[in-house]
Amino acid sequence: NAGVTQTPKFRILKIGQSMTLQCAQDMNHNYMYWYRQDPGMGLKLIYYSVGAGITDKGEVPNGYNVSRSTTEDFPLRLELAAPSQTSVYFCASSSQGSLSNQPQHFGDGTRLSIL
Amino acid sequence: DQQVKQNSPSLSVQEGRISILNCDYTNSMFDYFLWYKKYPAEGPTFLISISSIKDKNEDGRFTVFLNKSAKHLSLHIVPSQPGDSAVYFCAASDHSGAGSYQLTFGKGTKLSVIP
């Protein structure tokens, strides 16, 4: 059981480039989330989705876009990479939202550097 | 403004002793609290949670205590083992309307268990 799979694990981008961080889960979870973790800080929610076709902004959505065309996949798009987006990105999923007290399961992260 | 605070960036404990990790919160609407454990180069993994209707929850060596009046929770690990060495994140959510899918994380406490 793979759980939550994130690709790539590492990436270096130049300022202004774009890329998509991939996230897939095989647990048939409806809820999926994207977080970023900056050095010495906690995780901050970027975007979340409560099901296919439904997405919403989290605490720090600026500079990112998401889509949710299937239950399994929740890609995160950076259109114009900026140094402030250097961070570790975590994708998570849960069977129900935090409303129902189900814990989120996390992938191993994508370490992204913008130079 | 940090709504979830872990004021100790690090903690060292001898193997076999008790580890106590602390977390304070400011948002009185938080009603569900979780602890996550994170090893380097891995994603956070769920450890234990507690609802605001309880003041204690136990799972094996791990116990979480909640003091709502003080807006304080703590994670006790007894006995501590070298494999417990990791970063521990406290997280909280409120279930009232907008934001009910969001977890707010503290900055984490790095626990080192010395053999």
mmCIF file of C-alpha atoms in Angstrom:
data_model
loop_
_atom_site.group_PDB
_atom_site.id
_atom_site.type_symbol
_atom_site.label_atom_id
_atom_site.label_comp_id
_atom_site.label_asym_id
_atom_site.label_seq_id
_atom_site.Cartn_x
_atom_site.Cartn_y
_atom_site.Cartn_z
ATOM 1 C CA ASN A 1 0.000 0.000 0.000
ATOM 2 C CA ALA A 2 1.803 3.114 -1.283
ATOM 3 C CA GLY A 3 -0.332 5.709 0.552
ATOM 4 C CA VAL A 4 0.510 9.238 -0.637
ATOM 5 C CA THR A 5 3.158 9.473 -3.369
ATOM 6 C CA GLN A 6 4.845 12.742 -4.289
ATOM 7 C CA THR A 7 7.073 13.364 -7.294
ATOM 8 C CA PRO A 8 9.700 14.636 -7.769
ATOM 9 C CA LYS A 9 11.537 14.379 -4.448
ATOM 10 C CA PHE A 10 13.919 17.217 -5.318
ATOM 11 C CA ARG A 11 13.918 19.975 -7.907
ATOM 12 C CA ILE A 12 15.869 23.116 -8.660
ATOM 13 C CA LEU A 13 14.132 25.808 -10.688
ATOM 14 C CA LYS A 14 15.249 29.109 -12.089
ATOM 15 C CA ILE A 15 13.286 32.253 -11.263
ATOM 16 C CA GLY A 16 10.321 32.579 -13.601
ATOM 17 C CA GLN A 17 10.157 28.912 -14.566
ATOM 18 C CA SER A 18 7.048 26.874 -14.001
ATOM 19 C CA MET A 19 6.519 23.345 -12.789
ATOM 20 C CA THR A 20 3.948 20.934 -11.456
ATOM 21 C CA LEU A 21 4.381 18.978 -8.248
ATOM 22 C CA GLN A 22 2.588 15.673 -8.496
ATOM 23 C CA CYS A 23 0.631 14.001 -5.720
ATOM 24 C CA ALA A 24 -1.257 10.709 -5.899
ATOM 25 C CA GLN A 25 -2.991 8.669 -3.220
ATOM 26 C CA ASP A 26 -4.314 5.116 -3.434
ATOM 27 C CA MET A 27 -6.479 5.121 -0.302
ATOM 28 C CA ASN A 28 -9.629 6.412 -2.035
ATOM 29 C CA HIS A 29 -9.562 9.504 0.179
ATOM 30 C CA ASN A 30 -11.856 12.343 -0.766
ATOM 31 C CA TYR A 31 -9.870 15.053 0.962
ATOM 32 C CA MET A 32 -6.442 16.173 -0.207
ATOM 33 C CA TYR A 33 -4.178 18.998 0.894
ATOM 34 C CA TRP A 34 -0.990 20.814 -0.076
ATOM 35 C CA TYR A 35 1.278 22.296 2.586
ATOM 36 C CA ARG A 36 4.607 24.043 2.526
ATOM 37 C CA GLN A 37 7.169 23.942 5.305
ATOM 38 C CA ASP A 38 9.816 26.620 5.496
ATOM 39 C CA PRO A 39 12.963 26.067 7.628
ATOM 40 C CA GLY A 40 12.187 26.184 11.351
ATOM 41 C CA MET A 41 8.505 26.687 10.731
ATOM 42 C CA GLY A 42 5.362 24.629 10.905
ATOM 43 C CA LEU A 43 3.372 23.467 7.918
ATOM 44 C CA LYS A 44 1.152 26.032 6.227
ATOM 45 C CA LEU A 45 -1.836 25.041 4.095
ATOM 46 C CA ILE A 46 -1.667 26.195 0.463
ATOM 47 C CA TYR A 47 -4.755 24.603 -1.091
ATOM 48 C CA TYR A 48 -7.111 21.797 -0.299
ATOM 49 C CA SER A 49 -9.762 19.740 -2.076
ATOM 50 C CA VAL A 50 -12.822 17.990 -0.670
ATOM 51 C CA GLY A 51 -13.418 15.905 -3.776
ATOM 52 C CA ALA A 52 -12.905 15.694 -7.518
ATOM 53 C CA GLY A 53 -13.652 19.044 -9.132
ATOM 54 C CA ILE A 54 -13.681 20.981 -5.848
ATOM 55 C CA THR A 55 -10.733 22.995 -4.576
ATOM 56 C CA ASP A 56 -10.296 25.897 -2.175
ATOM 57 C CA LYS A 57 -7.589 28.207 -0.910
ATOM 58 C CA GLY A 58 -5.731 27.675 2.312
ATOM 59 C CA GLU A 59 -3.604 30.087 4.303
ATOM 60 C CA VAL A 60 -0.883 30.797 1.687
ATOM 61 C CA PRO A 61 -2.319 30.258 -1.847
ATOM 62 C CA ASN A 62 -0.624 33.119 -3.719
ATOM 63 C CA GLY A 63 1.632 31.953 -6.568
ATOM 64 C CA TYR A 64 0.076 28.491 -6.763
ATOM 65 C CA ASN A 65 -2.739 26.740 -8.568
ATOM 66 C CA VAL A 66 -4.310 23.320 -8.147
ATOM 67 C CA SER A 67 -6.711 21.049 -9.945
ATOM 68 C CA ARG A 68 -8.523 17.878 -8.926
ATOM 69 C CA SER A 69 -9.811 15.981 -11.928
ATOM 70 C CA THR A 70 -9.729 12.573 -10.223
ATOM 71 C CA THR A 71 -10.021 11.307 -6.653
ATOM 72 C CA GLU A 72 -6.452 9.987 -6.777
ATOM 73 C CA ASP A 73 -4.484 12.980 -8.080
ATOM 74 C CA PHE A 74 -3.983 16.506 -6.769
ATOM 75 C CA PRO A 75 -1.219 18.352 -8.650
ATOM 76 C CA LEU A 76 0.174 21.691 -7.472
ATOM 77 C CA ARG A 77 1.244 24.186 -10.146
ATOM 78 C CA LEU A 78 3.804 26.969 -9.770
ATOM 79 C CA GLU A 79 3.451 29.320 -12.725
ATOM 80 C CA LEU A 80 6.255 31.854 -12.178
ATOM 81 C CA ALA A 81 8.726 30.507 -9.652
ATOM 82 C CA ALA A 82 10.053 33.014 -7.138
ATOM 83 C CA PRO A 83 12.807 32.606 -4.494
ATOM 84 C CA SER A 84 10.139 32.930 -1.770
ATOM 85 C CA GLN A 85 8.712 29.615 -2.968
ATOM 86 C CA THR A 86 11.834 27.737 -1.960
ATOM 87 C CA SER A 87 10.438 25.272 0.542
ATOM 88 C CA VAL A 88 9.531 21.668 1.216
ATOM 89 C CA TYR A 89 6.077 20.821 -0.099
ATOM 90 C CA PHE A 90 3.928 18.130 1.461
ATOM 91 C CA CYS A 91 0.797 16.588 0.062
ATOM 92 C CA ALA A 92 -1.682 14.911 2.400
ATOM 93 C CA SER A 93 -4.986 13.101 2.203
ATOM 94 C CA SER A 94 -7.691 12.010 4.601
ATOM 95 C CA SER A 95 -10.841 9.921 4.372
ATOM 96 C CA GLN A 96 -12.879 12.790 5.731
ATOM 97 C CA GLY A 97 -12.100 16.389 6.520
ATOM 98 C CA SER A 98 -10.780 17.467 9.867
ATOM 99 C CA LEU A 99 -14.435 18.037 10.725
ATOM 100 C CA SER A 100 -14.713 14.314 11.243
ATOM 101 C CA ASN A 101 -11.486 13.943 13.184
ATOM 102 C CA GLN A 102 -9.768 11.727 10.654
ATOM 103 C CA PRO A 103 -5.983 12.244 10.634
ATOM 104 C CA GLN A 104 -4.248 13.344 7.476
ATOM 105 C CA HIS A 105 -1.729 11.018 5.840
ATOM 106 C CA PHE A 106 1.318 12.737 4.356
ATOM 107 C CA GLY A 107 3.643 12.043 1.476
ATOM 108 C CA ASP A 108 7.418 12.295 1.912
ATOM 109 C CA GLY A 109 7.630 15.766 0.418
ATOM 110 C CA THR A 110 9.177 17.587 -2.528
ATOM 111 C CA ARG A 111 12.192 19.771 -1.743
ATOM 112 C CA LEU A 112 12.090 22.722 -4.134
ATOM 113 C CA SER A 113 14.797 25.351 -4.568
ATOM 114 C CA ILE A 114 14.317 28.460 -6.690
ATOM 115 C CA LEU A 115 17.567 30.093 -7.780
ATOM 116 C CA ASP B 1 0.303 35.720 14.846
ATOM 117 C CA GLN B 2 1.013 32.132 15.800
ATOM 118 C CA GLN B 3 -2.123 30.378 16.951
ATOM 119 C CA VAL B 4 -0.278 27.180 17.886
ATOM 120 C CA LYS B 5 2.981 27.569 19.752
ATOM 121 C CA GLN B 6 5.659 25.056 20.601
ATOM 122 C CA ASN B 7 8.067 27.137 22.618
ATOM 123 C CA SER B 8 10.804 24.529 22.974
ATOM 124 C CA PRO B 9 12.674 24.024 19.687
ATOM 125 C CA SER B 10 14.502 21.019 21.110
ATOM 126 C CA LEU B 11 14.474 18.552 23.986
ATOM 127 C CA SER B 12 16.990 15.903 25.070
ATOM 128 C CA VAL B 13 15.961 12.977 27.238
ATOM 129 C CA GLN B 14 17.712 9.854 28.478
ATOM 130 C CA GLU B 15 16.450 6.528 27.173
ATOM 131 C CA GLY B 16 13.867 5.052 29.527
ATOM 132 C CA ARG B 17 12.864 8.406 31.002
ATOM 133 C CA ILE B 18 9.728 10.409 30.302
ATOM 134 C CA SER B 19 9.623 12.912 27.441
ATOM 135 C CA ILE B 20 7.169 15.791 27.814
ATOM 136 C CA LEU B 21 6.469 17.973 24.798
ATOM 137 C CA ASN B 22 4.366 21.060 25.266
ATOM 138 C CA CYS B 23 2.023 23.034 23.047
ATOM 139 C CA ASP B 24 0.018 26.202 23.671
ATOM 140 C CA TYR B 25 -2.752 27.650 21.551
ATOM 141 C CA THR B 26 -4.512 30.981 21.424
ATOM 142 C CA ASN B 27 -7.636 30.267 19.364
ATOM 143 C CA SER B 28 -10.423 29.257 21.748
ATOM 144 C CA MET B 29 -12.374 27.834 18.788
ATOM 145 C CA PHE B 30 -9.888 24.971 18.378
ATOM 146 C CA ASP B 31 -11.626 21.773 19.412
ATOM 147 C CA TYR B 32 -9.453 19.009 18.020
ATOM 148 C CA PHE B 33 -5.740 18.534 18.532
ATOM 149 C CA LEU B 34 -3.224 16.191 16.968
ATOM 150 C CA TRP B 35 0.431 15.278 17.351
ATOM 151 C CA TYR B 36 2.515 14.321 14.351
ATOM 152 C CA LYS B 37 5.988 12.831 14.329
ATOM 153 C CA LYS B 38 8.462 13.566 11.557
ATOM 154 C CA TYR B 39 11.748 11.906 10.668
ATOM 155 C CA PRO B 40 14.237 13.642 8.328
ATOM 156 C CA ALA B 41 13.385 13.348 4.633
ATOM 157 C CA GLU B 42 9.984 11.845 5.429
ATOM 158 C CA GLY B 43 6.502 13.265 5.738
ATOM 159 C CA PRO B 44 4.795 13.748 9.107
ATOM 160 C CA THR B 45 3.054 10.685 10.488
ATOM 161 C CA PHE B 46 0.022 10.854 12.741
ATOM 162 C CA LEU B 47 0.738 9.891 16.336
ATOM 163 C CA ILE B 48 -2.208 10.662 18.595
ATOM 164 C CA SER B 49 -5.129 13.056 18.850
ATOM 165 C CA ILE B 50 -7.564 14.438 21.395
ATOM 166 C CA SER B 51 -10.943 16.061 21.175
ATOM 167 C CA SER B 52 -11.747 19.079 23.337
ATOM 168 C CA ILE B 53 -14.414 17.080 25.158
ATOM 169 C CA LYS B 54 -11.658 14.980 26.725
ATOM 170 C CA ASP B 55 -8.711 15.878 28.907
ATOM 171 C CA LYS B 56 -6.608 12.784 28.277
ATOM 172 C CA ASN B 57 -6.040 10.241 25.553
ATOM 173 C CA GLU B 58 -3.659 7.323 25.760
ATOM 174 C CA ASP B 59 -2.150 5.033 23.143
ATOM 175 C CA GLY B 60 0.562 2.705 24.346
ATOM 176 C CA ARG B 61 3.588 4.736 25.416
ATOM 177 C CA PHE B 62 1.993 7.978 24.239
ATOM 178 C CA THR B 63 -0.437 10.086 26.257
ATOM 179 C CA VAL B 64 -1.810 13.491 25.356
ATOM 180 C CA PHE B 65 -3.201 15.790 28.033
ATOM 181 C CA LEU B 66 -5.427 18.770 27.312
ATOM 182 C CA ASN B 67 -6.004 21.686 29.671
ATOM 183 C CA LYS B 68 -8.627 23.839 27.971
ATOM 184 C CA SER B 69 -8.683 26.562 30.586
ATOM 185 C CA ALA B 70 -4.953 27.083 30.113
ATOM 186 C CA LYS B 71 -5.132 26.463 26.349
ATOM 187 C CA HIS B 72 -2.321 23.987 26.774
ATOM 188 C CA LEU B 73 -1.676 20.432 25.713
ATOM 189 C CA SER B 74 1.217 18.110 26.278
ATOM 190 C CA LEU B 75 2.478 14.836 24.858
ATOM 191 C CA HIS B 76 4.046 12.367 27.259
ATOM 192 C CA ILE B 77 6.210 9.524 26.003
ATOM 193 C CA VAL B 78 6.988 6.845 28.580
ATOM 194 C CA PRO B 79 9.451 5.203 28.426
ATOM 195 C CA SER B 80 11.368 7.145 25.797
ATOM 196 C CA GLN B 81 13.259 5.107 23.200
ATOM 197 C CA PRO B 82 16.015 6.123 20.762
ATOM 198 C CA GLY B 83 13.586 5.499 17.876
ATOM 199 C CA ASP B 84 11.420 8.296 19.270
ATOM 200 C CA SER B 85 14.063 10.822 18.216
ATOM 201 C CA ALA B 86 12.251 13.002 15.686
ATOM 202 C CA VAL B 87 10.530 16.353 15.277
ATOM 203 C CA TYR B 88 7.100 16.468 16.890
ATOM 204 C CA PHE B 89 4.440 18.824 15.574
ATOM 205 C CA CYS B 90 1.368 19.910 17.449
ATOM 206 C CA ALA B 91 -1.644 20.735 15.237
ATOM 207 C CA ALA B 92 -5.132 22.038 15.894
ATOM 208 C CA SER B 93 -8.390 22.587 14.075
ATOM 209 C CA ASP B 94 -11.758 24.130 14.756
ATOM 210 C CA HIS B 95 -14.934 22.667 13.346
ATOM 211 C CA SER B 96 -16.939 25.834 13.072
ATOM 212 C CA GLY B 97 -17.716 26.710 9.472
ATOM 213 C CA ALA B 98 -15.018 28.179 7.265
ATOM 214 C CA GLY B 99 -11.583 26.724 7.848
ATOM 215 C CA SER B 100 -12.897 23.483 9.273
ATOM 216 C CA TYR B 101 -10.631 21.537 6.915
ATOM 217 C CA GLN B 102 -7.537 23.380 7.962
ATOM 218 C CA LEU B 103 -4.967 22.203 10.437
ATOM 219 C CA THR B 104 -2.845 24.857 12.110
ATOM 220 C CA PHE B 105 0.612 23.570 12.976
ATOM 221 C CA GLY B 106 3.177 24.623 15.537
ATOM 222 C CA LYS B 107 6.828 25.002 14.564
ATOM 223 C CA GLY B 108 7.796 21.646 16.027
ATOM 224 C CA THR B 109 10.033 20.345 18.810
ATOM 225 C CA LYS B 110 13.049 18.207 18.012
ATOM 226 C CA LEU B 111 13.282 15.349 20.503
ATOM 227 C CA SER B 112 16.578 13.554 20.986
ATOM 228 C CA VAL B 113 16.536 10.393 23.077
ATOM 229 C CA ILE B 114 20.019 9.574 24.290
ATOM 230 C CA PRO B 115 20.874 5.870 24.694
#
